[in-house]
Amino acid sequence: MKLQRKNRLRATALGALAVSGALVLTACGSDDNTESTGSGDKTAAASSNIKCDDAKGQVLAAGSSAQKNAMDLWVKNFQQACAGVEINYQPIGSGGGITKFTQGQVAFAGSDSALKPEEVTASEEICKGGKGINLPMVGGPVAIGFNVPGVDSLVLDAQTLAKIFDSKIKKWDDKAIADLNPDAKLPGTAIQAFHRSDESGTTQNLNKYLKAAAPAEWNYDDSSKSWEAKGGQAASGSSGVASSVKDTEGAIGYFELSYATASDLTTVKVDTGAGAPVEATTENASKAIAAAKVKGTGNDMALELDYATKAEGAYPIILVTYEIVCDKGNKAETLPSVKAFLNYTVSDEGQKVLSEAGYAPLPTEIAAKVREIVPTLS
């Protein structure tokens, strides 16, 4: 059953990756597969509950590459249901997305970390009469993928991961790794640790985990989206890190589960101090995300995650991706489409597609709050 599930996830993720290429064609025109009420208004496809409302034209968005595979699926489904709409999402990283948002270049941004106070202030220049807010939309595990020939299962804890990514553990047969994996035949191969070259919320969430769970070993700023640890090799985006790990013997790197699945990479089980090491799965990530608390105020839904959890079966290296929009002062020409699209992504139907693509749907209570906020955007 586990193998069947892995194959199903891999097939879904690969399909999602293929979607992005197809989306480029929408700018040149697309087939209209929707049904009409006869009045000429756009409606959702017969097999979908997507409400298009007054959505039309092109919406530019950018940011988190963590949610790229989810966004590809959402965009595909939304555009099939709503003729005449193009959602153009560029997965350039959370930092780049926030910059484009605060400069007024995109209608919304995707970020794996909430806006900083100075970024909220900057957004007020664009959101006339309002400000940028964080709307959680998709969660999931940050998987640690590895490529060590002859090793099919690997357990690591926060302290060991911190030393690996800080270039303090340099060989795969190091005693710290061997003690956690007494039955593994670990080679003396040099460790090739890969990290993101771009500003990334994925990097920030890994920083937060290592800082929370191994504070003595990880002495870097956990609010930074940039990689600050010593050594290692850099690659662009989650896809670049995953590809590098797949192509490099002795490699290890971090990326969302969907990228590990698409690249057929085995992932690390994390020893959290619970009864058994925890595998990176959507179900295990959901157990950790469900304990999140809202730290934002008003319509801001920024969350506080527990990275040091020792709850049974809770995978601790998690992230939540936010869609960042203006609460007030959105551009009139894109607002209807943004609201219709976000109404879909946070709906039961939109959240349902996430699990099979390697993501964790939002906890019920959080999703319900976001559904109340989206219609109020103005």
CSV table of N, CA and C in Angstrom, one decimal, residues 11-74:
chain,number,residue,atom,x,y,z
A,11,ALA,N,3.1,10.4,-9.5
A,11,ALA,CA,2.4,10.7,-10.8
A,11,ALA,C,1.6,12.0,-10.7
A,12,THR,N,1.0,12.3,-9.6
A,12,THR,CA,0.3,13.5,-9.4
A,12,THR,C,1.2,14.7,-9.5
A,13,ALA,N,2.3,14.6,-8.8
A,13,ALA,CA,3.3,15.7,-8.7
A,13,ALA,C,3.9,16.0,-10.1
A,14,LEU,N,4.2,14.9,-10.8
A,14,LEU,CA,4.8,15.1,-12.2
A,14,LEU,C,3.7,15.7,-13.1
A,15,GLY,N,2.5,15.4,-12.9
A,15,GLY,CA,1.4,16.0,-13.7
A,15,GLY,C,1.3,17.5,-13.4
A,16,ALA,N,1.5,17.8,-12.1
A,16,ALA,CA,1.4,19.2,-11.7
A,16,ALA,C,2.6,20.0,-12.3
A,17,LEU,N,3.7,19.4,-12.4
A,17,LEU,CA,4.9,20.1,-12.9
A,17,LEU,C,4.7,20.3,-14.4
A,18,ALA,N,4.0,19.4,-15.1
A,18,ALA,CA,3.8,19.6,-16.5
A,18,ALA,C,2.8,20.7,-16.8
A,19,VAL,N,2.0,21.0,-15.9
A,19,VAL,CA,0.9,21.9,-16.1
A,19,VAL,C,1.5,23.3,-16.4
A,20,SER,N,2.6,23.7,-15.7
A,20,SER,CA,3.1,25.0,-15.8
A,20,SER,C,3.4,25.4,-17.2
A,21,GLY,N,4.0,24.4,-18.0
A,21,GLY,CA,4.3,24.7,-19.4
A,21,GLY,C,3.0,24.9,-20.2
A,22,ALA,N,2.0,24.2,-19.9
A,22,ALA,CA,0.8,24.3,-20.6
A,22,ALA,C,0.1,25.7,-20.3
A,23,LEU,N,0.3,26.2,-19.1
A,23,LEU,CA,-0.3,27.5,-18.8
A,23,LEU,C,0.2,28.6,-19.6
A,24,VAL,N,1.5,28.5,-20.1
A,24,VAL,CA,2.0,29.6,-20.9
A,24,VAL,C,1.2,29.8,-22.1
A,25,LEU,N,0.6,28.7,-22.6
A,25,LEU,CA,-0.2,28.8,-23.8
A,25,LEU,C,-1.5,29.6,-23.7
A,26,THR,N,-1.9,29.8,-22.4
A,26,THR,CA,-3.2,30.5,-22.2
A,26,THR,C,-3.1,31.9,-22.6
A,27,ALA,N,-1.9,32.5,-22.6
A,27,ALA,CA,-1.7,33.9,-23.0
A,27,ALA,C,-2.1,34.1,-24.5
A,28,CYS,N,-1.9,33.0,-25.2
A,28,CYS,CA,-2.2,33.1,-26.6
A,28,CYS,C,-3.6,32.6,-27.0
A,29,GLY,N,-4.3,32.2,-26.0
A,29,GLY,CA,-5.7,31.7,-26.3
A,29,GLY,C,-5.9,30.3,-25.8
A,30,SER,N,-7.1,29.9,-25.4
A,30,SER,CA,-7.4,28.6,-24.9
A,30,SER,C,-8.8,28.2,-25.4
A,31,ASP,N,-9.0,26.8,-25.3
A,31,ASP,CA,-10.3,26.3,-25.7
A,31,ASP,C,-11.3,26.7,-24.6
A,32,ASP,N,-12.5,27.0,-24.9
A,32,ASP,CA,-13.5,27.3,-23.9
A,32,ASP,C,-14.3,26.0,-23.6
A,33,ASN,N,-14.0,25.4,-22.4
A,33,ASN,CA,-14.6,24.1,-22.0
A,33,ASN,C,-15.7,24.3,-21.0
A,34,THR,N,-16.1,25.6,-20.8
A,34,THR,CA,-17.2,25.9,-19.9
A,34,THR,C,-18.5,25.8,-20.5
A,35,GLU,N,-19.5,25.7,-19.7
A,35,GLU,CA,-20.9,25.7,-20.2
A,35,GLU,C,-21.5,27.1,-19.8
A,36,SER,N,-22.4,27.6,-20.7
A,36,SER,CA,-23.0,28.9,-20.5
A,36,SER,C,-24.4,28.8,-20.0
A,37,THR,N,-24.8,29.8,-19.2
A,37,THR,CA,-26.2,29.8,-18.8
A,37,THR,C,-27.2,30.2,-19.9
A,38,GLY,N,-26.6,30.7,-21.0
A,38,GLY,CA,-27.4,31.3,-22.1
A,38,GLY,C,-27.4,32.8,-22.0
A,39,SER,N,-27.0,33.3,-20.9
A,39,SER,CA,-27.0,34.8,-20.8
A,39,SER,C,-25.7,35.4,-21.2
A,40,GLY,N,-24.7,34.6,-21.5
A,40,GLY,CA,-23.4,35.1,-21.8
A,40,GLY,C,-22.4,35.2,-20.7
A,41,ASP,N,-22.9,35.0,-19.4
A,41,ASP,CA,-22.1,35.1,-18.2
A,41,ASP,C,-21.2,33.9,-18.1
A,42,LYS,N,-20.0,34.1,-17.6
A,42,LYS,CA,-19.1,32.9,-17.4
A,42,LYS,C,-19.6,32.1,-16.2
A,43,THR,N,-19.6,30.8,-16.3
A,43,THR,CA,-20.0,30.0,-15.1
A,43,THR,C,-19.0,28.9,-15.0
A,44,ALA,N,-19.0,28.2,-13.9
A,44,ALA,CA,-18.1,27.1,-13.6
A,44,ALA,C,-18.5,25.9,-14.5
A,45,ALA,N,-17.5,25.1,-14.8
A,45,ALA,CA,-17.7,23.9,-15.6
A,45,ALA,C,-18.7,23.0,-14.9
A,46,ALA,N,-19.4,22.2,-15.7
A,46,ALA,CA,-20.5,21.4,-15.1
A,46,ALA,C,-20.1,20.5,-14.0
A,47,SER,N,-18.8,20.0,-14.1
A,47,SER,CA,-18.3,19.1,-13.1
A,47,SER,C,-17.7,19.8,-11.9
A,48,SER,N,-17.7,21.1,-11.8
A,48,SER,CA,-17.0,21.9,-10.8
A,48,SER,C,-18.0,22.8,-10.1
A,49,ASN,N,-17.6,23.1,-8.8
A,49,ASN,CA,-18.4,24.1,-8.0
A,49,ASN,C,-17.7,25.4,-8.0
A,50,ILE,N,-16.7,25.6,-8.9
A,50,ILE,CA,-16.0,26.9,-8.9
A,50,ILE,C,-16.9,28.0,-9.4
A,51,LYS,N,-16.9,29.1,-8.6
A,51,LYS,CA,-17.7,30.3,-9.0
A,51,LYS,C,-16.8,31.3,-9.6
A,52,CYS,N,-17.1,31.7,-10.8
A,52,CYS,CA,-16.2,32.7,-11.5
A,52,CYS,C,-16.6,34.1,-11.2
A,53,ASP,N,-17.9,34.3,-10.9
A,53,ASP,CA,-18.4,35.7,-10.6
A,53,ASP,C,-18.0,36.6,-11.8
A,54,ASP,N,-17.3,37.7,-11.5
A,54,ASP,CA,-17.0,38.7,-12.5
A,54,ASP,C,-15.5,38.6,-12.9
A,55,ALA,N,-14.9,37.4,-12.7
A,55,ALA,CA,-13.5,37.2,-13.0
A,55,ALA,C,-13.2,37.4,-14.5
A,56,LYS,N,-12.2,38.1,-14.9
A,56,LYS,CA,-11.8,38.3,-16.3
A,56,LYS,C,-10.4,38.8,-16.4
A,57,GLY,N,-9.8,38.7,-17.6
A,57,GLY,CA,-8.5,39.3,-17.8
A,57,GLY,C,-7.4,38.5,-17.2
A,58,GLN,N,-6.2,39.2,-17.1
A,58,GLN,CA,-5.0,38.6,-16.6
A,58,GLN,C,-4.7,39.1,-15.2
A,59,VAL,N,-4.3,38.1,-14.3
A,59,VAL,CA,-3.9,38.4,-13.0
A,59,VAL,C,-2.4,38.0,-12.8
A,60,LEU,N,-1.5,39.0,-12.5
A,60,LEU,CA,-0.1,38.7,-12.3
A,60,LEU,C,0.1,38.4,-10.8
A,61,ALA,N,0.9,37.3,-10.5
A,61,ALA,CA,1.2,37.0,-9.2
A,61,ALA,C,2.6,36.4,-9.2
A,62,ALA,N,3.2,36.4,-8.0
A,62,ALA,CA,4.6,35.8,-8.0
A,62,ALA,C,4.9,35.5,-6.5
A,63,GLY,N,6.0,34.6,-6.4
A,63,GLY,CA,6.5,34.4,-5.0
A,63,GLY,C,6.9,32.9,-4.8
A,64,SER,N,6.5,32.4,-3.7
A,64,SER,CA,6.9,31.1,-3.2
A,64,SER,C,6.9,30.0,-4.3
A,65,SER,N,8.1,29.3,-4.4
A,65,SER,CA,8.2,28.1,-5.2
A,65,SER,C,7.7,26.9,-4.5
A,66,ALA,N,7.5,27.0,-3.2
A,66,ALA,CA,7.0,25.9,-2.4
A,66,ALA,C,5.6,25.5,-2.8
A,67,GLN,N,4.8,26.5,-3.2
A,67,GLN,CA,3.4,26.2,-3.6
A,67,GLN,C,3.2,26.1,-5.1
A,68,LYS,N,4.3,26.0,-5.8
A,68,LYS,CA,4.2,26.0,-7.3
A,68,LYS,C,3.4,24.9,-7.8
A,69,ASN,N,3.6,23.7,-7.3
A,69,ASN,CA,2.8,22.5,-7.8
A,69,ASN,C,1.4,22.6,-7.4
A,70,ALA,N,1.1,23.1,-6.3
A,70,ALA,CA,-0.3,23.4,-5.9
A,70,ALA,C,-0.9,24.5,-6.7
A,71,MET,N,-0.2,25.5,-6.9
A,71,MET,CA,-0.7,26.6,-7.8
A,71,MET,C,-0.9,26.2,-9.2
A,72,ASP,N,-0.1,25.3,-9.7
A,72,ASP,CA,-0.3,24.8,-11.1
A,72,ASP,C,-1.7,24.1,-11.2
A,73,LEU,N,-2.0,23.3,-10.2
A,73,LEU,CA,-3.2,22.6,-10.2
A,73,LEU,C,-4.4,23.5,-10.0
A,74,TRP,N,-4.3,24.5,-9.1
A,74,TRP,CA,-5.4,25.4,-8.9
A,74,TRP,C,-5.6,26.3,-10.1
